[in-house]
mmCIF file of C-alpha atoms in Angstrom:
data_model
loop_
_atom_site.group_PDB
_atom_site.id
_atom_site.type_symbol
_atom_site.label_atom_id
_atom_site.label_comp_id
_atom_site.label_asym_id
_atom_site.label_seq_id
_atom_site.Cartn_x
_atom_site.Cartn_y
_atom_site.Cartn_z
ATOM 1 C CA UNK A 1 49.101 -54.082 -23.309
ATOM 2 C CA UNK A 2 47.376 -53.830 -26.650
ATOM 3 C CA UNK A 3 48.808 -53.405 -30.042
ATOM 4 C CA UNK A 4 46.782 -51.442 -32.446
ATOM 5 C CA UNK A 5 47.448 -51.281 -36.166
ATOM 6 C CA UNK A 6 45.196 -48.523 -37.132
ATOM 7 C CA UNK A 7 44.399 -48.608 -41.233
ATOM 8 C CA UNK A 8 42.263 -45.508 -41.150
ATOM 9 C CA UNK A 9 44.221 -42.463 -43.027
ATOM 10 C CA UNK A 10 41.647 -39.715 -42.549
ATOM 11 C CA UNK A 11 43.732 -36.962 -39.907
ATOM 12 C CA UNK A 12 40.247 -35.816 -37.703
ATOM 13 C CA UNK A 13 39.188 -39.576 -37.234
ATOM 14 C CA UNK A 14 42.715 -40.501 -36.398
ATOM 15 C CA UNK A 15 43.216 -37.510 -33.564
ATOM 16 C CA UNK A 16 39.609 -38.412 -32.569
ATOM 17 C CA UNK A 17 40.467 -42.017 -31.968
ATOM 18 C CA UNK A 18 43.057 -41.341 -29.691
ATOM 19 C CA UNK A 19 41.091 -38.824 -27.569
ATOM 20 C CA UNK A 20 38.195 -42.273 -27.537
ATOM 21 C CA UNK A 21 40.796 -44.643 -26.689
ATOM 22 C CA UNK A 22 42.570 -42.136 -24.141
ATOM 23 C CA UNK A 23 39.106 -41.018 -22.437
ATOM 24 C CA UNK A 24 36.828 -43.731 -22.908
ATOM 25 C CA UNK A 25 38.306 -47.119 -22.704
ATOM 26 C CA UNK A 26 40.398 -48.686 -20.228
ATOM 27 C CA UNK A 27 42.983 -49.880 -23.188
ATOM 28 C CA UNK A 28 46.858 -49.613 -22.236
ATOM 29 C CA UNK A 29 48.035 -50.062 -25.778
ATOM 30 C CA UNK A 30 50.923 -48.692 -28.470
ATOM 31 C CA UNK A 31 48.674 -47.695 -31.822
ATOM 32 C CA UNK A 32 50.437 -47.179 -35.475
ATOM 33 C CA UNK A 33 48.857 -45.179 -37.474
ATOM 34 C CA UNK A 34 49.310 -42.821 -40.796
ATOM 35 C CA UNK A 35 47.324 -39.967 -42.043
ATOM 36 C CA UNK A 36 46.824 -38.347 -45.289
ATOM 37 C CA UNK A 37 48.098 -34.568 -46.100
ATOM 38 C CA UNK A 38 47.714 -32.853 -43.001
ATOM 39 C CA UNK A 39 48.752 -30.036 -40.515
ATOM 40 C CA UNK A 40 48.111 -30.641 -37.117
ATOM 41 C CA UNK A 41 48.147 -27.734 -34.574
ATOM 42 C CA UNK A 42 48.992 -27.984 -30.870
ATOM 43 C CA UNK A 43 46.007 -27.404 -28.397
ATOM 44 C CA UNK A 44 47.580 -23.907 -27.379
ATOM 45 C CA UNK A 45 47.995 -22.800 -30.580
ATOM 46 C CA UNK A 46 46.737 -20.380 -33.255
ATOM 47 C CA UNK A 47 46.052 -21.804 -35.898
ATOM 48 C CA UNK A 48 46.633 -18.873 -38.850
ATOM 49 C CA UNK A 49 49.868 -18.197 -37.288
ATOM 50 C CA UNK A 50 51.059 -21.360 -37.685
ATOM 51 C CA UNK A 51 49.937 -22.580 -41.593
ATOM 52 C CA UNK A 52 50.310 -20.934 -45.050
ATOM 53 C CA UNK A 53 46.245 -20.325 -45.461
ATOM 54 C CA UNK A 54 46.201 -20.378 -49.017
ATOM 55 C CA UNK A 55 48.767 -23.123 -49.455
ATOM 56 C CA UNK A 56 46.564 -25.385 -47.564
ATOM 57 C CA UNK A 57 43.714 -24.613 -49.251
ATOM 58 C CA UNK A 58 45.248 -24.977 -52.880
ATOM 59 C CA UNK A 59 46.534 -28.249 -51.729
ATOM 60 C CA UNK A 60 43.389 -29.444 -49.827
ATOM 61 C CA UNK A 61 45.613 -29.917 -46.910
ATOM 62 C CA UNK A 62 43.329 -30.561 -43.737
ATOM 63 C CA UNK A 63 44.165 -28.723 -40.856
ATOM 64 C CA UNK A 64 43.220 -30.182 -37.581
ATOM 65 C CA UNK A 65 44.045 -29.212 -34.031
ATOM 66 C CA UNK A 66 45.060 -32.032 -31.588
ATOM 67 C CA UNK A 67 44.352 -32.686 -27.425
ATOM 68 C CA UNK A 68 47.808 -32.402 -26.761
ATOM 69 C CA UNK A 69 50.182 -29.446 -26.228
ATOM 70 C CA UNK A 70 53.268 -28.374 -28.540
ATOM 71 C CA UNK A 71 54.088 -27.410 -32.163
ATOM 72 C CA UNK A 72 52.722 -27.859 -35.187
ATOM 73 C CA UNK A 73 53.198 -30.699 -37.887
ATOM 74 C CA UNK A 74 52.800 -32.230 -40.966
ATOM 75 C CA UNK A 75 51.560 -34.886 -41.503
ATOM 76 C CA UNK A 76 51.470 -37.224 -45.073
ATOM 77 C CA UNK A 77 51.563 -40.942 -46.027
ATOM 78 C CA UNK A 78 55.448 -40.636 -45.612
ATOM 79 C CA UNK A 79 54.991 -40.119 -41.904
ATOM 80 C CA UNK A 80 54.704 -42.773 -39.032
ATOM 81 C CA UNK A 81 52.837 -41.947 -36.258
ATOM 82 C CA UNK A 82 52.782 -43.859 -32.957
ATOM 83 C CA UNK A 83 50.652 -43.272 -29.622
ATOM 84 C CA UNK A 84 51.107 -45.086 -26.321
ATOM 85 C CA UNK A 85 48.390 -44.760 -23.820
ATOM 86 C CA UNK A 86 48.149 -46.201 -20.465
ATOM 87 C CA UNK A 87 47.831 -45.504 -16.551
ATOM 88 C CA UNK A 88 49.706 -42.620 -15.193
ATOM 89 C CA UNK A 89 50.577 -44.416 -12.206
ATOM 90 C CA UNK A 90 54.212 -42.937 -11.644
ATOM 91 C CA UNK A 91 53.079 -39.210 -12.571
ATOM 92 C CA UNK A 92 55.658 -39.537 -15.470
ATOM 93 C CA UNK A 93 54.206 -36.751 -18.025
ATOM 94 C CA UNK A 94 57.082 -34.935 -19.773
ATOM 95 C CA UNK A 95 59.059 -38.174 -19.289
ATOM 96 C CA UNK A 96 59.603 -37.951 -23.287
ATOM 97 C CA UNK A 97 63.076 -39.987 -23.432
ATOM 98 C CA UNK A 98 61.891 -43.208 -21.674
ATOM 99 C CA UNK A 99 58.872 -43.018 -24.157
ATOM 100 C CA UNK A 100 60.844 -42.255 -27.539
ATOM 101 C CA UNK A 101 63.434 -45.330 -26.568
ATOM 102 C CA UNK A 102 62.040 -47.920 -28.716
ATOM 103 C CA UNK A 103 62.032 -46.219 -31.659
ATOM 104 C CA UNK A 104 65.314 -45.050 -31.119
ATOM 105 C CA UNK A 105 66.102 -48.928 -30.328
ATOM 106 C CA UNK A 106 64.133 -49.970 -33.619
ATOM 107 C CA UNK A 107 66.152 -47.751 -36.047
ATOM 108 C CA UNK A 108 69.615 -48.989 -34.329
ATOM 109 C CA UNK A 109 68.502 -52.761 -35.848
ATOM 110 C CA UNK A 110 68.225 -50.606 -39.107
ATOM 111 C CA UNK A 111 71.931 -49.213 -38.537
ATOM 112 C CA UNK A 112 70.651 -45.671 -37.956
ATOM 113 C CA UNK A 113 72.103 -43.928 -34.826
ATOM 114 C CA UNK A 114 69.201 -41.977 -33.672
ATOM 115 C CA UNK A 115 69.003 -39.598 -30.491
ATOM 116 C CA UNK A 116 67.032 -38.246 -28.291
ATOM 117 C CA UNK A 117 67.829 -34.276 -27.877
ATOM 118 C CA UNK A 118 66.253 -31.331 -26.340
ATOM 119 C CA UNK A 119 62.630 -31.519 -24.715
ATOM 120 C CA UNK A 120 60.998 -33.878 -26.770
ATOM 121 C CA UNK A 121 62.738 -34.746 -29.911
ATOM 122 C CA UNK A 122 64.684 -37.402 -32.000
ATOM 123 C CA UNK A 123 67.224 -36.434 -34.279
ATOM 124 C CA UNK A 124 69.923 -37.955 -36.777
ATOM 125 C CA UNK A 125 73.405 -36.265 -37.131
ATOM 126 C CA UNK A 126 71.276 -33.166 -35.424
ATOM 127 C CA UNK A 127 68.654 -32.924 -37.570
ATOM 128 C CA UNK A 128 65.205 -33.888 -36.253
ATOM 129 C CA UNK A 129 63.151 -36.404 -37.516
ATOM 130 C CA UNK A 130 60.597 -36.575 -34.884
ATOM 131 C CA UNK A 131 58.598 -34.493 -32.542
ATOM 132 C CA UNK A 132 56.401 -35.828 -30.076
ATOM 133 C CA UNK A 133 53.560 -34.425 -27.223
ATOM 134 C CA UNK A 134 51.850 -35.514 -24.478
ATOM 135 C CA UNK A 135 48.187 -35.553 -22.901
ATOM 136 C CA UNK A 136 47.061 -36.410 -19.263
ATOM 137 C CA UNK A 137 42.872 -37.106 -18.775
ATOM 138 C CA UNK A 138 41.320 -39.247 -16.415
ATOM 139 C CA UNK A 139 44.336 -40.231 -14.715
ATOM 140 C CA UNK A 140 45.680 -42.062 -18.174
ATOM 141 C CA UNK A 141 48.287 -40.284 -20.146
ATOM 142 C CA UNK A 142 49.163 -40.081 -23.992
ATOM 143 C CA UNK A 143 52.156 -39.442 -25.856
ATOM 144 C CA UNK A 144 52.415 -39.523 -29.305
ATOM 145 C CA UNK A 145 54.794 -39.299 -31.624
ATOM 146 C CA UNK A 146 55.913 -38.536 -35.459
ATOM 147 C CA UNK A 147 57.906 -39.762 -37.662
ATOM 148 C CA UNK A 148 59.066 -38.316 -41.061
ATOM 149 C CA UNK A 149 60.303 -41.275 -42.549
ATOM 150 C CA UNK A 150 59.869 -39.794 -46.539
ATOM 151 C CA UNK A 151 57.648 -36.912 -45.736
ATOM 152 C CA UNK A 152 57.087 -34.259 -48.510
ATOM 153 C CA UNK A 153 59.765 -31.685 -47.513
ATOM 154 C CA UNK A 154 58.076 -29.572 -50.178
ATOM 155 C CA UNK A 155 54.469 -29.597 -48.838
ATOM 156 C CA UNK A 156 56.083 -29.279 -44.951
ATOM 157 C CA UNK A 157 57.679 -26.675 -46.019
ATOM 158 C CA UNK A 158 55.240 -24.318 -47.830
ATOM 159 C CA UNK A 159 52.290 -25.346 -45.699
ATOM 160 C CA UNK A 160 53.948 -24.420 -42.411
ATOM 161 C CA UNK A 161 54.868 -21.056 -43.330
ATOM 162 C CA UNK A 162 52.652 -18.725 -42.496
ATOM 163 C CA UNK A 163 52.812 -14.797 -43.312
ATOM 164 C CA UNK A 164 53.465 -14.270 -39.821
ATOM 165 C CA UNK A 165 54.040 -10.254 -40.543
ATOM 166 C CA UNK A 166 50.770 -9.942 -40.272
ATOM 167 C CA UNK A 167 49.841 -10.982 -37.243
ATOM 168 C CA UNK A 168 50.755 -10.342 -33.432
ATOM 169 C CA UNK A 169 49.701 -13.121 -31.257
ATOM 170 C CA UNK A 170 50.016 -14.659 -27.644
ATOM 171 C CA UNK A 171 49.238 -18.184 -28.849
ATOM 172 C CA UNK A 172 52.185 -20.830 -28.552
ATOM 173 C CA UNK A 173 54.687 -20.915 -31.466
ATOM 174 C CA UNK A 174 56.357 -23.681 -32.952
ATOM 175 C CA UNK A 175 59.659 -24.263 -32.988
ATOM 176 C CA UNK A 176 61.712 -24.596 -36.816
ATOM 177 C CA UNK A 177 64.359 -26.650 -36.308
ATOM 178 C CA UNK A 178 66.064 -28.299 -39.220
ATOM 179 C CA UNK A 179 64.846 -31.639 -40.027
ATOM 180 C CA UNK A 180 65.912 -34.779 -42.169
ATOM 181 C CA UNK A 181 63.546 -38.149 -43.386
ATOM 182 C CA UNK A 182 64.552 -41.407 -41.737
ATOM 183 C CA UNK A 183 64.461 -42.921 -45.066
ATOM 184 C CA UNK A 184 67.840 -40.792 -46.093
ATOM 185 C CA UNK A 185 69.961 -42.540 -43.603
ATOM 186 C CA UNK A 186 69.249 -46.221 -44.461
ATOM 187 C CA UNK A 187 71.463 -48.214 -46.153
ATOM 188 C CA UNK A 188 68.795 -49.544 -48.566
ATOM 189 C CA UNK A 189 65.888 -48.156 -49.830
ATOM 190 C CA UNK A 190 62.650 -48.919 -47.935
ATOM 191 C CA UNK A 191 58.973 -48.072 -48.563
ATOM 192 C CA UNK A 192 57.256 -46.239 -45.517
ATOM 193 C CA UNK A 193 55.208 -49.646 -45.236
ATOM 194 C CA UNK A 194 58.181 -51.889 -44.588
ATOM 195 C CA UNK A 195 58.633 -49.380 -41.949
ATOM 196 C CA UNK A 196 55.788 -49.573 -40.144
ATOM 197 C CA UNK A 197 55.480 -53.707 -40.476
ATOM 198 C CA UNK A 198 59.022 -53.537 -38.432
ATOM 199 C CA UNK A 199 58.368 -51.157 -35.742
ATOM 200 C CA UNK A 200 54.814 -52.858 -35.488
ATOM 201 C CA UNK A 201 57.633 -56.209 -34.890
ATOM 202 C CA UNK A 202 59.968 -54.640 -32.983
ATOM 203 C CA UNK A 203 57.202 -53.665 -30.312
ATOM 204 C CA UNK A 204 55.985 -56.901 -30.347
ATOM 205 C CA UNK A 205 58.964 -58.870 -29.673
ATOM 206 C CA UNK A 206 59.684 -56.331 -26.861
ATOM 207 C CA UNK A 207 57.120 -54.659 -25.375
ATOM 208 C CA UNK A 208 55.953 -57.287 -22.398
ATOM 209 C CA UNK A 209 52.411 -59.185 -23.127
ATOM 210 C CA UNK A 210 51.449 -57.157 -25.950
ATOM 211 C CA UNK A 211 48.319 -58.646 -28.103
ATOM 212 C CA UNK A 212 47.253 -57.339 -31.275
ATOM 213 C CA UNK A 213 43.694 -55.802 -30.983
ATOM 214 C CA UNK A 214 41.005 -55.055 -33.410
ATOM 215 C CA UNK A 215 39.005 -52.042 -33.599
ATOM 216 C CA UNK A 216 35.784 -52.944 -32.890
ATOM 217 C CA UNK A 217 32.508 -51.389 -34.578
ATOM 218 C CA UNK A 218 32.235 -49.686 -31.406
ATOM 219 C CA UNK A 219 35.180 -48.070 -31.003
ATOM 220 C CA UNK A 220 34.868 -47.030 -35.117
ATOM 221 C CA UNK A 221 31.894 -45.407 -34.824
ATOM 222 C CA UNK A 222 32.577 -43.690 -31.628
ATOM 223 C CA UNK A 223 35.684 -42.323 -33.181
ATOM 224 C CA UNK A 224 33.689 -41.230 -36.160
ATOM 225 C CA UNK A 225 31.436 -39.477 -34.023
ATOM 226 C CA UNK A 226 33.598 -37.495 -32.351
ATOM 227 C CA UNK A 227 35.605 -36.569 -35.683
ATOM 228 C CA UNK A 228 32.283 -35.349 -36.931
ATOM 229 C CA UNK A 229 31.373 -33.200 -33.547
ATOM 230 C CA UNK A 230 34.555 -31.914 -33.190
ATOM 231 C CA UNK A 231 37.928 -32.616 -34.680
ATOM 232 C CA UNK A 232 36.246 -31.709 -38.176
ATOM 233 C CA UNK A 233 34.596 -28.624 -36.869
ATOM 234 C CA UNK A 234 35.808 -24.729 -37.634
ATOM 235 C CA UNK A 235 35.514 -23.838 -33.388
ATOM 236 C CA UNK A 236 37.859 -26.570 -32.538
ATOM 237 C CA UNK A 237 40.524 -26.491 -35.175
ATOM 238 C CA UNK A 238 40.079 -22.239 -35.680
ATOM 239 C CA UNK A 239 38.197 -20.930 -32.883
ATOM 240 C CA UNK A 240 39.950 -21.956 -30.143
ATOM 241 C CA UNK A 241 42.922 -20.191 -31.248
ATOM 242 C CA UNK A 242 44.280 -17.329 -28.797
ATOM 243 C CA UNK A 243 42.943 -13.581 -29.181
ATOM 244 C CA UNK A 244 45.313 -12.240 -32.101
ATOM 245 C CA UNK A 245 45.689 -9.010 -34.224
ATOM 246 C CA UNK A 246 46.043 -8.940 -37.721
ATOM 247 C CA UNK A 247 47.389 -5.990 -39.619
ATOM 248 C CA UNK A 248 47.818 -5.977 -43.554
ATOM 249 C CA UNK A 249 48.350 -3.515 -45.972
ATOM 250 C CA UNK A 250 48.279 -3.096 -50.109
ATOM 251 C CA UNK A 251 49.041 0.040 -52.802
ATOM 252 C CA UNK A 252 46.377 -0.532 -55.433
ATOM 253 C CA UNK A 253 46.088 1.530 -58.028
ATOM 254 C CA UNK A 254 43.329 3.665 -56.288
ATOM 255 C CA UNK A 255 44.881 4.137 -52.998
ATOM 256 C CA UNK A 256 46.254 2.486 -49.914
ATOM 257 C CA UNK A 257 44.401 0.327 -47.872
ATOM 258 C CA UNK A 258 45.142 -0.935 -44.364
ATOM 259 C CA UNK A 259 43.468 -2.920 -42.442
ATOM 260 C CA UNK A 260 43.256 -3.869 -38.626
ATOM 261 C CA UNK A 261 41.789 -6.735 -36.978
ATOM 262 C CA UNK A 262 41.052 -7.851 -33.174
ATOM 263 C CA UNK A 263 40.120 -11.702 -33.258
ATOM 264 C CA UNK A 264 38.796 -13.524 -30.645
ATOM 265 C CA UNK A 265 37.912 -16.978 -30.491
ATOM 266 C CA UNK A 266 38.231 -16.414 -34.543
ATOM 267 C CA UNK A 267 35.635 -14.358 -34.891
ATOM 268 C CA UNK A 268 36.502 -10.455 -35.937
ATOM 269 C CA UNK A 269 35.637 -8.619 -32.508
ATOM 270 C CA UNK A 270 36.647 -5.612 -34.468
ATOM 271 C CA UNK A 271 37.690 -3.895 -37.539
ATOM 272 C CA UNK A 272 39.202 -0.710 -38.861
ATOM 273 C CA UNK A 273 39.958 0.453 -42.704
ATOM 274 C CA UNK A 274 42.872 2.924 -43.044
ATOM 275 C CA UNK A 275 44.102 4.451 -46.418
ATOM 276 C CA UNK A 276 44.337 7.171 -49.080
ATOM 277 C CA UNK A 277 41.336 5.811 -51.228
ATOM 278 C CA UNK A 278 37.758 7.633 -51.994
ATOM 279 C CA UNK A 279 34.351 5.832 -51.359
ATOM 280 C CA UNK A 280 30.863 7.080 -51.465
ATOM 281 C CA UNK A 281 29.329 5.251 -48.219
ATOM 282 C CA UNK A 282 30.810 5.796 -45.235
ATOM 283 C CA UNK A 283 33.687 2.812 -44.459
ATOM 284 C CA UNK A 284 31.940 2.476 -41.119
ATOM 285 C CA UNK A 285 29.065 0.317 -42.492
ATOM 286 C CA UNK A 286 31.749 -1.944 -44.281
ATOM 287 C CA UNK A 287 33.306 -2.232 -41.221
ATOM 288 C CA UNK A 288 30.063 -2.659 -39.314
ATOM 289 C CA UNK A 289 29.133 -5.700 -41.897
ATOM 290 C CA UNK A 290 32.571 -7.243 -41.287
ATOM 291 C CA UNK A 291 32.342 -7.306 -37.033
ATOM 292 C CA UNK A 292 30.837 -10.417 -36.151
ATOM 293 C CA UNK A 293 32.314 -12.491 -38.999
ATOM 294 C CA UNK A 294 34.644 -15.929 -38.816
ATOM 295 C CA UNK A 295 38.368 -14.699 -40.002
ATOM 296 C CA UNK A 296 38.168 -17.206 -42.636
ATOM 297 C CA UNK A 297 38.300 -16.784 -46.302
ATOM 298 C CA UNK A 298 34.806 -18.254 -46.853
ATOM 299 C CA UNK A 299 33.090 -16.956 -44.459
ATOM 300 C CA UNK A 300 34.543 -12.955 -45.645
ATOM 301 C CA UNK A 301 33.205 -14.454 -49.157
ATOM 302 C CA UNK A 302 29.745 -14.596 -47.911
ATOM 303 C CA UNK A 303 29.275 -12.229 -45.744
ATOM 304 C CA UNK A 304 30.851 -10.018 -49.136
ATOM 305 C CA UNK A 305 28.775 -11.491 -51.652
ATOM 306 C CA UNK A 306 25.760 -9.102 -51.985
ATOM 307 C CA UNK A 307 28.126 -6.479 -51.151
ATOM 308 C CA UNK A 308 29.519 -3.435 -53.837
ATOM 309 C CA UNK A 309 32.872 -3.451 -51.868
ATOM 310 C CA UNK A 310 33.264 -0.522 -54.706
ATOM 311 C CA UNK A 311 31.022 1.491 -53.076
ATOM 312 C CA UNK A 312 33.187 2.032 -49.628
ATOM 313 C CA UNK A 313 36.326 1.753 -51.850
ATOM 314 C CA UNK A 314 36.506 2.871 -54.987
ATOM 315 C CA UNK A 315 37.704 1.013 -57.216
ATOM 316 C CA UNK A 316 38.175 -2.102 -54.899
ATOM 317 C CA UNK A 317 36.347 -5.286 -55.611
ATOM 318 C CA UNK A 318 34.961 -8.458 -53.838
ATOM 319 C CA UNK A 319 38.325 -10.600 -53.644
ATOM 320 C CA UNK A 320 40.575 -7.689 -53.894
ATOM 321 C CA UNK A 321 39.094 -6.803 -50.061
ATOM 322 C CA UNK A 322 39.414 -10.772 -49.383
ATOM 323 C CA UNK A 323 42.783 -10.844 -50.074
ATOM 324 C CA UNK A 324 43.584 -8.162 -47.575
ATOM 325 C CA UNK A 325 41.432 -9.419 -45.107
ATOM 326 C CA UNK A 326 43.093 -13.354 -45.164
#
């Protein structure tokens, strides 16, 4: 059994290097890692439903979509994250509590009584701290695990709030549950570093023949790679969200308009413009312009740009339309 103590902070390369390690090595290992501002989406899910678009964006908060199943998170540098791979010789996928023991066992040394509870989470006093998921490839499972330690309750918040009003869905939806930082219940302060240096001990004086191991230049670049080809691309963090509907409606000053969207695969399969408002071309060929689009907010922008939105809707312009649309 390996020990990896991964330094790398950037959320695609991270959730790419555990799909290398998982599907391309042989490595039975236990990997700490942290990531910078991120929200990270189960495979199953859709992704608008689950994040506060414009939030995100205002707060450059990446959003990337993971190999394993579940809910979605968030992630910051106030969050320790943890991933055990190895052989799934005893078929034990979904066997969450034997895998969340140790750090329930670490934060006992720290005089915090944590549990296990429900189907795969740790909680203090009932409030959860940690969520953790599960992948099976190649006959080699996964789990993986966070934990807010002194997470930005602020930023989880807001980012994972998403105007779900709007939209009607079949993807799989997270679960709010009411959640605490570890770093509340110690009895001395603690940086989220000291942290991780003592669960990084704790599994080393009691995990059985663990080594520390290096990433090599190999296993960097391959994880780079495969960040780059696809846990950094739109199609696997957006467009392999479930077929949706999105429905949104706004009184302007020159009418109602309402708008209704089929997505599939994130791309607007089709379109219709309702309302009370005048326009001297035909809505159609607005509509027409619009099918065939990504539902993102840049890719509305540019398919807009050369485009008198004023001309369909009077009195409507450019971002007016992209707010309704996103």
């Amino acid at each position: 059994m390996r020990l990896i103590l991964n330094p790398f902070q950037e959320p695609a390369f991270n959730l790419a290097l555990e799909e290398y390690l998982l599907t391309q090595t042989n490595l039975e290992l236990i990997m700490l890692w942290r990531t910078s501002r991120s929200v990270i989406i189960g495979n199953n899910q859709n992704t608008v439903e689950e994040i506060d678009a414009d939030y995100v964006r205002e707060r450059e908060i990446a959003v990337v979509r993971r190999l394993s199943g579940g809910g979605a998170v968030f992630h910051d540098l106030g969050n320790i994250n943890y991933t055990i791979i190895h052989k799934n010789n005893n078929n034990n996928f979904g066997g969450y509590a034997a895998f969340t023991a140790p750090v329930c066992a670490y934060l006992k040394t720290l005089g915090v009584n944590a549990e296990f509870s429900g189907r795969n989470d740790l909680v203090i006093d009932g409030k959860k701290f940690s969520g953790s998921a599960q992948a099976v490839k190649n006959g080699r499972i996964m789990h993986h695990g966070c934990i807010l330690f002194d997470a930005d309750f602020g930023d989880l918040a807001l980012s994972l709030r998403p105007k779900t009003e709007k939209i009607e869905s079949k993807g799989i939806k997270s679960v709010r549950s009411r959640v605490t930082n570890v770093a509340l219940h110690l009895a001395s302060p603690m940086p989220p570093e000291d942290f991780y240096s003592g669960l990084a001990r704790y599994f080393q004086n009691n995990a059985e023949k663990l080594e520390e191991y290096e990433l090599s230049p190999k296993d960097i670049a391959a994880a780079k790679a495969l960040a780059e080809e696809k846990y950094s691309s739109w199609e696997w963090n957006f467009g392999r969200s479930p077929v949706y509907n999105w429905q949104n409606s706004k009184h302007f000053e020159f009418g109602t308009v309402d708008v209704r969207l089929s997505v599939k695969h994130g791309i607007i399969d089709d379109i219709t413009f309702f309302g009370d408002f005048f326009g001297v071309i035909n809505k159609a060929e607005l509509e027409s312009l619009l099918r065939g689009q990504r539902h993102e907010r840049q890719a509305i922008q540019a398919a807009l740009e050369s485009t008198d939105i004023g001309q369909y809707i009077y009195g409507m312009t450019n971002d007016q339309l992209t707010e309704l649309l996103y």
